XYZ file of C-alpha atoms in Angstrom:
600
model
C 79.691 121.241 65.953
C 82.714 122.916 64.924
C 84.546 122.126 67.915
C 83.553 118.719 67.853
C 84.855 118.293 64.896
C 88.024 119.631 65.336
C 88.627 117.772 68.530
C 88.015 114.615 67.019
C 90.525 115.725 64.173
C 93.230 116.261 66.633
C 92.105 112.983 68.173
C 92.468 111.065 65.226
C 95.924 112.973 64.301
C 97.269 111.808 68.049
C 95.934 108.021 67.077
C 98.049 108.272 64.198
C 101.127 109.428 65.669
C 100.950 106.930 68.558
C 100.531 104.257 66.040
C 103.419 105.451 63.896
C 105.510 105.969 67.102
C 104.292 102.066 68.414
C 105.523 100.814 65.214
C 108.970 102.477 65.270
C 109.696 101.453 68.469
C 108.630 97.684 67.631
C 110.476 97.805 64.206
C 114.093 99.158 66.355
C 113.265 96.523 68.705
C 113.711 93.478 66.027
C 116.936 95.264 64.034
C 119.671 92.593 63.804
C 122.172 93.200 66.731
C 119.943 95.444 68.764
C 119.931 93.160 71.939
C 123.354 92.434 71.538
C 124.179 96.128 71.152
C 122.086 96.933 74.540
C 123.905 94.112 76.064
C 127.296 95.158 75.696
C 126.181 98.543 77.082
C 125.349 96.595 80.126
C 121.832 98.902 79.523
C 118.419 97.024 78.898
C 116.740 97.748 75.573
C 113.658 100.009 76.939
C 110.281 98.300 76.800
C 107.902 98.339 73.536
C 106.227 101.960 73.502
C 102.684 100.395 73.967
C 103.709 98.480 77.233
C 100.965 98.438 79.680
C 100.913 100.935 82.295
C 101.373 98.257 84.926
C 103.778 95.776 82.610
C 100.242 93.641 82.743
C 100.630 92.273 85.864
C 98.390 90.818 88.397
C 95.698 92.918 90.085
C 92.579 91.898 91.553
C 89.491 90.464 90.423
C 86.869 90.970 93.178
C 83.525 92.212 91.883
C 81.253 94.861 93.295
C 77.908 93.789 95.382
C 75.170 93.753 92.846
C 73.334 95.948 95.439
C 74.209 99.974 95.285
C 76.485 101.480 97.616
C 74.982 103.715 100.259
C 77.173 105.019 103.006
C 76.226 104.397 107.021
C 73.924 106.997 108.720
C 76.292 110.520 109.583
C 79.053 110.247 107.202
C 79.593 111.913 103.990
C 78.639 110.863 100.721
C 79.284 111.402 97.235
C 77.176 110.780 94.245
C 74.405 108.466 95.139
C 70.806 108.383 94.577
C 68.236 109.464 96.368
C 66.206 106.654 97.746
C 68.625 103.897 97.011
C 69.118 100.868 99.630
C 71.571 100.623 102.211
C 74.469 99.039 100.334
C 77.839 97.093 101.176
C 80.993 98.943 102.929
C 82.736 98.409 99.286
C 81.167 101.616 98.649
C 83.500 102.938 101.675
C 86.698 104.739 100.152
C 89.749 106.425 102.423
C 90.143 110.014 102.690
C 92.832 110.495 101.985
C 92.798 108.288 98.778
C 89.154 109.945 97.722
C 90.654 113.382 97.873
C 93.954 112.326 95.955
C 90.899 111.054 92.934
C 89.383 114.358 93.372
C 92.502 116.682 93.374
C 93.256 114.969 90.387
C 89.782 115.105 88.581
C 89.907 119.028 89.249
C 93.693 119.534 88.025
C 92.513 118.047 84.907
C 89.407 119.790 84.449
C 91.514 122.752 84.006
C 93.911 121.526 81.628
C 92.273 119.526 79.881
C 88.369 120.371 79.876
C 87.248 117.737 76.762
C 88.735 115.138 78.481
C 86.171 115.049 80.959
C 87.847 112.508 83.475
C 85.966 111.413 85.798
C 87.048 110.581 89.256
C 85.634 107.279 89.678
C 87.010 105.932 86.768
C 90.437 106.602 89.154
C 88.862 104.738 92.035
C 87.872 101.516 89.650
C 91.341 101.439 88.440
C 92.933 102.430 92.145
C 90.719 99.368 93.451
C 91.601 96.845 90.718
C 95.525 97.488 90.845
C 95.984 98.085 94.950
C 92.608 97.679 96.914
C 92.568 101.738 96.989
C 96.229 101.747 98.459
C 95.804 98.441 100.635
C 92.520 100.096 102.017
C 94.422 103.620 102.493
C 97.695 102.589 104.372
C 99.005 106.060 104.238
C 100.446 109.088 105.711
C 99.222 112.537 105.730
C 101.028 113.357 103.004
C 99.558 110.284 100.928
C 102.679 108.491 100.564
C 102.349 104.161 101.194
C 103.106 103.441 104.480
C 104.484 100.186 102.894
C 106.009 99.721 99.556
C 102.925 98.145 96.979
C 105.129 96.256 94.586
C 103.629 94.043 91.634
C 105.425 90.809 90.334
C 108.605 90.692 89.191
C 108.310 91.804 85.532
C 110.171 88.327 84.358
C 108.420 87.127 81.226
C 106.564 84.266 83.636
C 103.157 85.095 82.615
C 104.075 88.997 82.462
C 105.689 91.818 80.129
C 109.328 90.863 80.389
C 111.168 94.428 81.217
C 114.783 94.189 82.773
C 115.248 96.753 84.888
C 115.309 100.431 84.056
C 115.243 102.350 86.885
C 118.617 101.000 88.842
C 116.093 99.980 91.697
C 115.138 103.420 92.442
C 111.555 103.010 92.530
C 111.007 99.090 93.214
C 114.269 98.072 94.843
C 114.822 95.643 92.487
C 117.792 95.164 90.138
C 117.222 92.524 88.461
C 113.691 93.318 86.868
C 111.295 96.029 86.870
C 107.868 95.767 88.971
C 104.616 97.975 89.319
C 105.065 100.392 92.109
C 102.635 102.066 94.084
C 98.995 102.724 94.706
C 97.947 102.870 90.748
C 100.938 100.541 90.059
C 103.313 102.450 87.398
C 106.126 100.390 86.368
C 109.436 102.104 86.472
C 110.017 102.567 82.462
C 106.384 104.371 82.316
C 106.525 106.628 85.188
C 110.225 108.410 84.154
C 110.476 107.256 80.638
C 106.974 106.778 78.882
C 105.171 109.544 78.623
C 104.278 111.656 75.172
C 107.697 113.781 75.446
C 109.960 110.873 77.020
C 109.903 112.264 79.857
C 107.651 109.917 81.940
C 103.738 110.285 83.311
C 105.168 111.199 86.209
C 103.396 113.920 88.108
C 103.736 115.657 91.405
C 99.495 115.806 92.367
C 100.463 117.262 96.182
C 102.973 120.047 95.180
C 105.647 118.805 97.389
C 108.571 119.180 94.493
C 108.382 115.493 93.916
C 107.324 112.962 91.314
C 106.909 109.645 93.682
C 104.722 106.665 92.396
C 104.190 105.805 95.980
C 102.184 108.922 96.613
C 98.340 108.690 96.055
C 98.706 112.065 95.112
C 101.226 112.153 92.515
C 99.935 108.744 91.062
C 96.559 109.613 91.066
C 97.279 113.075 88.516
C 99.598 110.659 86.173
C 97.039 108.321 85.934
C 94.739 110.788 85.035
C 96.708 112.333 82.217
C 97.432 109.173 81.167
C 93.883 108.326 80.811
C 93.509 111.674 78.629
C 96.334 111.276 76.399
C 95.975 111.918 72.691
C 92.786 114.060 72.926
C 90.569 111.393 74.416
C 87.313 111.967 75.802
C 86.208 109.965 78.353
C 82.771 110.260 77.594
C 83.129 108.165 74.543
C 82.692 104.712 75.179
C 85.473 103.743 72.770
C 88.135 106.534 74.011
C 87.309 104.852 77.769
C 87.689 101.614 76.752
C 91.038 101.882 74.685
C 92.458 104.154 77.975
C 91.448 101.917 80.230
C 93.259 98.759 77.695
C 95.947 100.708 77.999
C 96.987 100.032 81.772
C 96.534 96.527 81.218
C 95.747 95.093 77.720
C 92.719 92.475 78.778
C 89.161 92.125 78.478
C 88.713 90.490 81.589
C 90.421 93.624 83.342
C 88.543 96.508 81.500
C 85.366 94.508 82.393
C 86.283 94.447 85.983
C 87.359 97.986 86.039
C 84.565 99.088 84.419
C 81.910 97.472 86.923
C 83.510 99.233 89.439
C 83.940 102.461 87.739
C 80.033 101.906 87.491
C 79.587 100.822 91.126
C 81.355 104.332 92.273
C 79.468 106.555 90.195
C 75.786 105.162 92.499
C 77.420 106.938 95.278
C 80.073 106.169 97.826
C 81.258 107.451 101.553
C 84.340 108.718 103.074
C 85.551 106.791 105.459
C 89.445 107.049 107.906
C 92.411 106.104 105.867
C 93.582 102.097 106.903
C 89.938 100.963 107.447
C 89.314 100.309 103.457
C 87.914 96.788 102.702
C 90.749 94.948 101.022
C 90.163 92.645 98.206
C 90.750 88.691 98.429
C 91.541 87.488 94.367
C 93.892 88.288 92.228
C 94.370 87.055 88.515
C 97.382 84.576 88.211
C 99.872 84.889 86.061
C 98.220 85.029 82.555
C 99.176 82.458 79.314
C 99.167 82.498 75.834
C 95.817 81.359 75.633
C 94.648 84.366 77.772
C 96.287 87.190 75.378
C 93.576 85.520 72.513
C 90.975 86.898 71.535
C 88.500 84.842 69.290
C 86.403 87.519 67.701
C 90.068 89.420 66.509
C 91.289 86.505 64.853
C 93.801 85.616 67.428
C 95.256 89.168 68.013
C 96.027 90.137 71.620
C 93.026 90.695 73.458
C 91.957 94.648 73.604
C 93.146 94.536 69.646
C 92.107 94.508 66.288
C 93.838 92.622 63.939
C 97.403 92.767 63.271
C 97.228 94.413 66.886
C 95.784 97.990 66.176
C 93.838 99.096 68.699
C 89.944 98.272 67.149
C 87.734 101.288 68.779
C 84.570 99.996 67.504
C 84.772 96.442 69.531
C 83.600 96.023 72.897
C 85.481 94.118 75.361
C 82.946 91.361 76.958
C 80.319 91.631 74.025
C 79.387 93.466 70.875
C 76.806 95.865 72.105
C 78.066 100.173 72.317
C 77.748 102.306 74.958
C 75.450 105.076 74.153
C 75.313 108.689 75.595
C 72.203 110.709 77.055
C 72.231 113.666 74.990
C 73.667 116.560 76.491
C 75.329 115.116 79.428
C 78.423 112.920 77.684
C 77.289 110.048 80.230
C 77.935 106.696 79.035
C 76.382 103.877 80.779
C 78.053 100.140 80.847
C 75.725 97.386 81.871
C 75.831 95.775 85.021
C 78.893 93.646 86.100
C 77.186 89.863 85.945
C 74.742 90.453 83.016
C 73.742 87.564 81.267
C 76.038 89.385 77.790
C 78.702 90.656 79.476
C 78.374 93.821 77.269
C 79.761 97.289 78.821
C 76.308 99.344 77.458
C 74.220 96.465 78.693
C 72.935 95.722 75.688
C 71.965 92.317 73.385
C 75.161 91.731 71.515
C 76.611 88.379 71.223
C 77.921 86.713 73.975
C 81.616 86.643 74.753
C 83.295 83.330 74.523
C 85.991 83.065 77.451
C 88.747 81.433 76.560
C 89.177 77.785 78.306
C 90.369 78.456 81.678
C 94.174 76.891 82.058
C 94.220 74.375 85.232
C 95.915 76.299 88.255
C 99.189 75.859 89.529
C 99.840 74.281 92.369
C 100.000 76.475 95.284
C 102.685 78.059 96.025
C 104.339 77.547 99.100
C 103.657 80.336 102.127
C 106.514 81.896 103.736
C 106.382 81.837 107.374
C 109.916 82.546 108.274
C 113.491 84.310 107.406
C 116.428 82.408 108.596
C 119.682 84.501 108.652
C 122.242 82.958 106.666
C 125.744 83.143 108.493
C 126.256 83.720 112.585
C 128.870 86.845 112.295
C 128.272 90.138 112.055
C 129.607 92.335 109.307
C 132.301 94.230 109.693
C 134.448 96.547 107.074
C 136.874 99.258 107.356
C 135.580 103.307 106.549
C 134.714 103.447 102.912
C 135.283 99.886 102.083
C 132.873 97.478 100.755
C 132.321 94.689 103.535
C 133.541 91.586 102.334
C 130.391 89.661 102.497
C 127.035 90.625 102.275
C 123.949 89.967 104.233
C 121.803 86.644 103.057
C 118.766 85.217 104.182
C 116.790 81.924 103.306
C 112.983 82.087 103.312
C 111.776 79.090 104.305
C 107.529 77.484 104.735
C 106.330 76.390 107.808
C 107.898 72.596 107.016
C 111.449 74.351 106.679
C 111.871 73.684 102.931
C 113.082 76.705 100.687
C 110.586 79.069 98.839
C 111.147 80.668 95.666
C 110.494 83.846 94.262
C 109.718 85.682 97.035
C 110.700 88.827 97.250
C 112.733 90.376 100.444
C 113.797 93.569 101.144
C 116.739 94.742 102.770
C 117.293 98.423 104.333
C 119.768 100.406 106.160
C 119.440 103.207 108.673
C 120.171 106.503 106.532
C 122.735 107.854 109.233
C 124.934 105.110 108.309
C 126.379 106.161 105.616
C 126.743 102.574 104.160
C 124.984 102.110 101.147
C 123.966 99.724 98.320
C 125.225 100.125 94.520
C 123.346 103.532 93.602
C 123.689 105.176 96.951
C 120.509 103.282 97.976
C 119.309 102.716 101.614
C 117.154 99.916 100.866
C 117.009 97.262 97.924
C 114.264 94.140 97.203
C 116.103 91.129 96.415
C 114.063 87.868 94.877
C 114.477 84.312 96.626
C 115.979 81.678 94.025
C 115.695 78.050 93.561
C 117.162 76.925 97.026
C 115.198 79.579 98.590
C 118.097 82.348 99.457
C 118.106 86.160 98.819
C 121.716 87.841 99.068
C 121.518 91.703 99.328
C 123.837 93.332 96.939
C 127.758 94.427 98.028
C 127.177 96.979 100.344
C 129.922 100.052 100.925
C 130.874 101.394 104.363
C 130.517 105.015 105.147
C 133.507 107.506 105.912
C 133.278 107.314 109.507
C 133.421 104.573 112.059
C 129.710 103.983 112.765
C 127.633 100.750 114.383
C 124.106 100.109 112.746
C 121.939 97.131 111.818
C 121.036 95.882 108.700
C 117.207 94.779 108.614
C 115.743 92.280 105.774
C 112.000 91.620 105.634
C 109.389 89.508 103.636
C 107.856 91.870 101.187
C 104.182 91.537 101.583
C 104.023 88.798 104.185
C 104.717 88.747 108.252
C 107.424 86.858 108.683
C 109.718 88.266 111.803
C 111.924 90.166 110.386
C 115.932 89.458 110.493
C 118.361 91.845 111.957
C 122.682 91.764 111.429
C 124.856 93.761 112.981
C 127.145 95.757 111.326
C 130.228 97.853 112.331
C 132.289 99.817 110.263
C 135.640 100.674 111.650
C 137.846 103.795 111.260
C 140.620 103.805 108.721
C 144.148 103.158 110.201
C 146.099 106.622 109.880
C 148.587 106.511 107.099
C 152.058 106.477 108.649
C 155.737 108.327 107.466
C 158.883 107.713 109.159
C 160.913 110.518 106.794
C 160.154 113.751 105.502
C 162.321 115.640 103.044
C 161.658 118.632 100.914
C 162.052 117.759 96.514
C 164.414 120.526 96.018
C 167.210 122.293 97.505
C 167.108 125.174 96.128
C 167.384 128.134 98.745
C 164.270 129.966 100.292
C 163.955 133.595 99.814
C 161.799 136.056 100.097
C 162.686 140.342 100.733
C 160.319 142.126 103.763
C 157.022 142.425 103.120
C 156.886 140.188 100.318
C 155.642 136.636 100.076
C 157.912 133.574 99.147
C 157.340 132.326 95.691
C 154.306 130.283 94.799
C 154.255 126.470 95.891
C 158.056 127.330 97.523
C 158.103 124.624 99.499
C 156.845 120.757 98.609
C 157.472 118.325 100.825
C 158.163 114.187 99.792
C 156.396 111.642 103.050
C 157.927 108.184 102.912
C 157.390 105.136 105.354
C 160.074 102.376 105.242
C 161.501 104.078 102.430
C 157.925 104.019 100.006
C 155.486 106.735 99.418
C 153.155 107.527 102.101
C 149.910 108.773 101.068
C 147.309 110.647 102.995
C 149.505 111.567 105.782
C 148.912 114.262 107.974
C 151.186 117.001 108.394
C 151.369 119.755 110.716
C 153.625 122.985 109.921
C 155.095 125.776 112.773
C 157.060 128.776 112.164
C 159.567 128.144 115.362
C 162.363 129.912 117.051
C 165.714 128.979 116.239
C 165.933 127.437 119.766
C 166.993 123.487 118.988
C 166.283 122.849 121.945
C 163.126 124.001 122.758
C 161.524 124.912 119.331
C 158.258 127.141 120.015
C 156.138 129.151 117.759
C 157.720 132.301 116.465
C 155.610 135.123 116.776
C 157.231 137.498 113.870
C 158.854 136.615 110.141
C 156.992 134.158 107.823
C 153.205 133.621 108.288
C 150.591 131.439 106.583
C 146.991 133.110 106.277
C 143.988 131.632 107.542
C 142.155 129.243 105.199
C 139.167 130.200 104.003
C 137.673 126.793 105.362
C 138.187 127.831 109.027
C 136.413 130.904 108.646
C 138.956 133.141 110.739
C 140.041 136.515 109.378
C 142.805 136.008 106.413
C 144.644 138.793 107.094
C 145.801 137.335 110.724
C 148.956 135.327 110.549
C 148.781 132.474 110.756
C 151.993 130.888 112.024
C 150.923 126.546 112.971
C 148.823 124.537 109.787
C 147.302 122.038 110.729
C 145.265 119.600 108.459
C 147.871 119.381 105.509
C 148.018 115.620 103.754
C 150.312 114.128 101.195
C 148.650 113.922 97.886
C 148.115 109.665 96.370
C 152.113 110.155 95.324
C 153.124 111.593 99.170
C 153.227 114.699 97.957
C 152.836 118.163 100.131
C 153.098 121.585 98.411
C 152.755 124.299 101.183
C 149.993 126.976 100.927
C 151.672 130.239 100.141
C 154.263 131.852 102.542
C 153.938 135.675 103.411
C 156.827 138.003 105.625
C 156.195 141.215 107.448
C 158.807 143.450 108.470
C 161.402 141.377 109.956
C 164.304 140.302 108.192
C 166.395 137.294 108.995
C 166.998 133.452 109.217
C 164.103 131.953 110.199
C 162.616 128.263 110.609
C 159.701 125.925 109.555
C 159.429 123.041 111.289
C 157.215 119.930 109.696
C 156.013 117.101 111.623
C 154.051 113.796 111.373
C 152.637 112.063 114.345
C 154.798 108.913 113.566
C 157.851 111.417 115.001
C 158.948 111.838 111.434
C 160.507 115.795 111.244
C 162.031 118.414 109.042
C 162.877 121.535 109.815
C 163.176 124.263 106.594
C 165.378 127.580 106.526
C 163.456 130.570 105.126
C 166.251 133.406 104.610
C 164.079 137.189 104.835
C 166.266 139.946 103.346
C 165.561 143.356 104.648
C 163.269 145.628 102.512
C 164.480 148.075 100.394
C 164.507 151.866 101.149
């Protein structure tokens, strides 16, 4: 009793902070100035603390069979009941995405023991917000085998978050959108967890925090689920967690039925052979934020917008526990009360249903914009970028849908953030431009691909070629004093003795190569010397320093034309000796070095 007690103390204590936190951040997020202040940082103000996990965007709406899931004759199953009847392949879930829900039920187990998550709570939400990662479209690893992307977070029926994340996750850099199989937006996964530090999790123990890995999204989930001493097995902790991903009746209902629907038993079955679901939500309204029985506060919400624990989503009955086991036990999805426990409360009142857009137009096909390829010189930024139109099967323009544009990684071009690939919306006239795009160091060929995110359009190709930079030319070379060289036997010249001025039609001449020789005083027929003044190896050729070193090669005149020498060194010899300089424009100066004899 005791420890119930205190758990729920430290439960309520966590509620409190949250709340106190919630109303900070909304309270900085109304100061006079504070948009403008964000805006002239060219940084967008961070989204409200209790944003949705998913920035409330669409996911699907598909109900379970009424009928309980049993799996097919052979394979293996999890959780069902003995003598129920056979049952619909919904109950079928990937392997690899079942064992990501299970890995992640375990690690939690043993951090967090009162939480008591339960794995198919992950598979409800995992099937509401991706159809179990597009029916397990993944690699060994768990990683999408194709980006999941939700919406574009724009305001359009949607949490309106600018984005956050420089494109890193989604690709898009313009707004933020939910990414991957349990669809974290950007802001939550690196920014929104208890510490700042983001939900975030690496589930597979590859080093890596990567929303696109069932794995990884699976254990953030999962703690996010748990946060602020919930348990799990309390109707009212389960409901608020699962408000928190996305702040609706209509979705905890549908998560929960499926939550329910899991826990009769379901089957392993090969990864890319999951049944995907056909409806989503549309973009929600005003109207669909409402909640009648709250007095008009946002649905999932007491009034003034506190979370209310004690109200059930869908009806006023409770959930109720058998004793001992912490089960709780929502009613059936379809139920003539729509109550989670199944019981006789009153009857939820949907809101009117808002007529339906028109449809949208479907994108059938990409049509490159422009006929020439792109072409820039090493480490410039090609002077136009690639743009394609998406167009419907009558050849007029669609809007708003999103393309993606990626680069092969040996390239070295990239987009703004040293990114390989970026998602770029449609607009009005139906045209996506990728963003200015940087050549690489080296001359290189390559092809730049852009593709219909989420539909099968043929993809378009452009070429791209990115030529070497044109060797910096000098036509004079002359040293920036005159003052005389000398060193005594067996003693080096002075430090930086000799710096060098490159010029080319009498103006500086930067980055020019230079090669220096220590030649015989032959004018002639000027060969390398092989006693007198030396260089040393540099270290970056990895030959032995202590060898002379008598030809440079590899020396280049500094942004002003500018050479200073590396550091001179004599042996034993004394005399007149000579250092010849040369560009490969012809350009030449030859240098006296005067060697006195070493004292006895």
């Amino acid at each position: 009793m005791a420890a119930t007690f205190r758990r729920r103390l430290h439960r309520g204590a966590a509620s409190t902070a949250v709340a106190a936190l919630v109303l900070a951040a909304l309270t900085a997020s109304q100061a006079p100035g504070a948009a403008e202040a964000a805006a002239a940082r060219k940084q967008p103000p961070p989204p409200p603390a209790d944003t949705p996990i998913d920035g409330g965007a669409t996911y699907y709406t598909d109900l379970p069979p009424l009928n309980s899931p049993v799996p097919p004759r052979g394979s293996h199953r999890t959780g069902a009941h003995p003598g129920s009847p056979a049952g619909p392949a919904e109950a079928g879930l990937p392997a690899t995405v079942l064992a990501a829900y299970k890995k992640a039920e375990s690690a939690i187990e043993g951090s967090d023991p009162d939480c008591r998550l339960p794995w198919q709570l992950l598979a409800g939400i995992g099937k509401v917000e991706s159809g179990q990662a597009r029916g397990g479209a993944v690699d060994a690893e768990g990683t999408t085998l194709q980006p999941i992307l939700g919406p574009q977070l724009n305001g359009h029926g949607f949490a309106l978050i600018s984005d956050t994340d420089g494109g890193r996750y989604d690709g898009d850099v313009t707004h933020d959108r939910a990414v991957g199989p349990m669809q974290f937006i950007p802001s939550t996964w690196s920014q929104g967890g208890p510490d700042r530090t983001g939900w975030g999790a690496d589930g597979n123990g590859d080093g890596k925090k990567d929303p696109n890995n069932v794995y990884d999204a699976a254990l953030a989930a999962g703690r996010y689920l748990c946060a602020g001493g919930r348990d799990l097995a309390d109707q009212g902790d389960l409901d608020h967690a699962i408000l928190g991903y996305n702040n609706s009746d209509a979705y905890l209902r549908t998560v929960l039925s499926w939550y329910e629907f899991y826990r009769h038993g379901t089957h392993e079955i090969p990864d890319g052979s999951g049944v995907l679901p056909e409806r989503r939500r549309e973009p929600r309204t005003a109207a669909d934020d409402r909640d009648t029985r709250t007095g008009g506060a946002p649905a999932g919400r007491g009034p003034g917008g506190a979370p209310d624990k004690d109200r059930r989503p869908g009806g006023s009955g409770t959930g109720h526990h058998e004793p001992g086991k912490g089960r709780h036990h929502p009613g059936k999805p379809g139920g003539t009360d729509h109550t989670p426990s199944g019981g006789t409360g009153t009857p939820t009142h949907e809101p009117t249903p808002t007529p339906k857009p028109p449809a949208e137009p479907r994108l059938t096909a990409l049509t490159r914009v422009g006929d020439k390829d792109l072409t820039a010189t090493a480490g410039d930024e090609f002077p136009a970028a690639p743009a394609v139109r998406a167009e419907d099967a009558a050849g007029k323009p669609v809007a708003g849908a999103p393309v993606r544009f990626t680069l092969p990684a040996a390239a070295g071009a990239r987009f703004p953030g040293d990114r390989t690939a970026v998602t770029v919306t449609t607009g009005k006239d139906g045209l996506a431009t990728a963003p200015a795009l940087r050549a690489g160091d080296k001359a290189a060929t390559f092809t730049v691909r852009a593709t219909a995110v989420g539909r099968t359009a043929p993809a378009v190709d452009f070429g791209a070629t990115v030529k070497a930079k044109p060797t910096p030319k000098a036509d004079t070379l002359t040293r920036t004093s005159d003052k005389p060289l000398t060193a005594t036997a067996g003693k080096p010249f002075a430090e930086d003795a000799v710096e060098i001025k490159a010029t080319y039609r009498g103006k500086l001449a930067a980055g020019v190569p230079v090669t220096a020789t220590m030649v015989t005083d032959d004018p002639d027929h000027p060969v390398e010397n092989d006693k007198g003044p030396y260089f040393k190896a540099p270290e970056a050729t990895g030959g032995d320093q202590d060898d002379p070193v008598r030809t440079l090669t590899g020396l280049t005149t500094d942004d002003q034309g500018l050479l200073k020498l590396p550091k001179i060194y004599t042996d034993s010899h004394a005399g007149t000796f000579l250092l010849r300089l040369t560009t490969a424009d012809g350009a030449v100066l030859t240098v006296k070095l005067k060697v006195a004899p070493a004292r006895s």
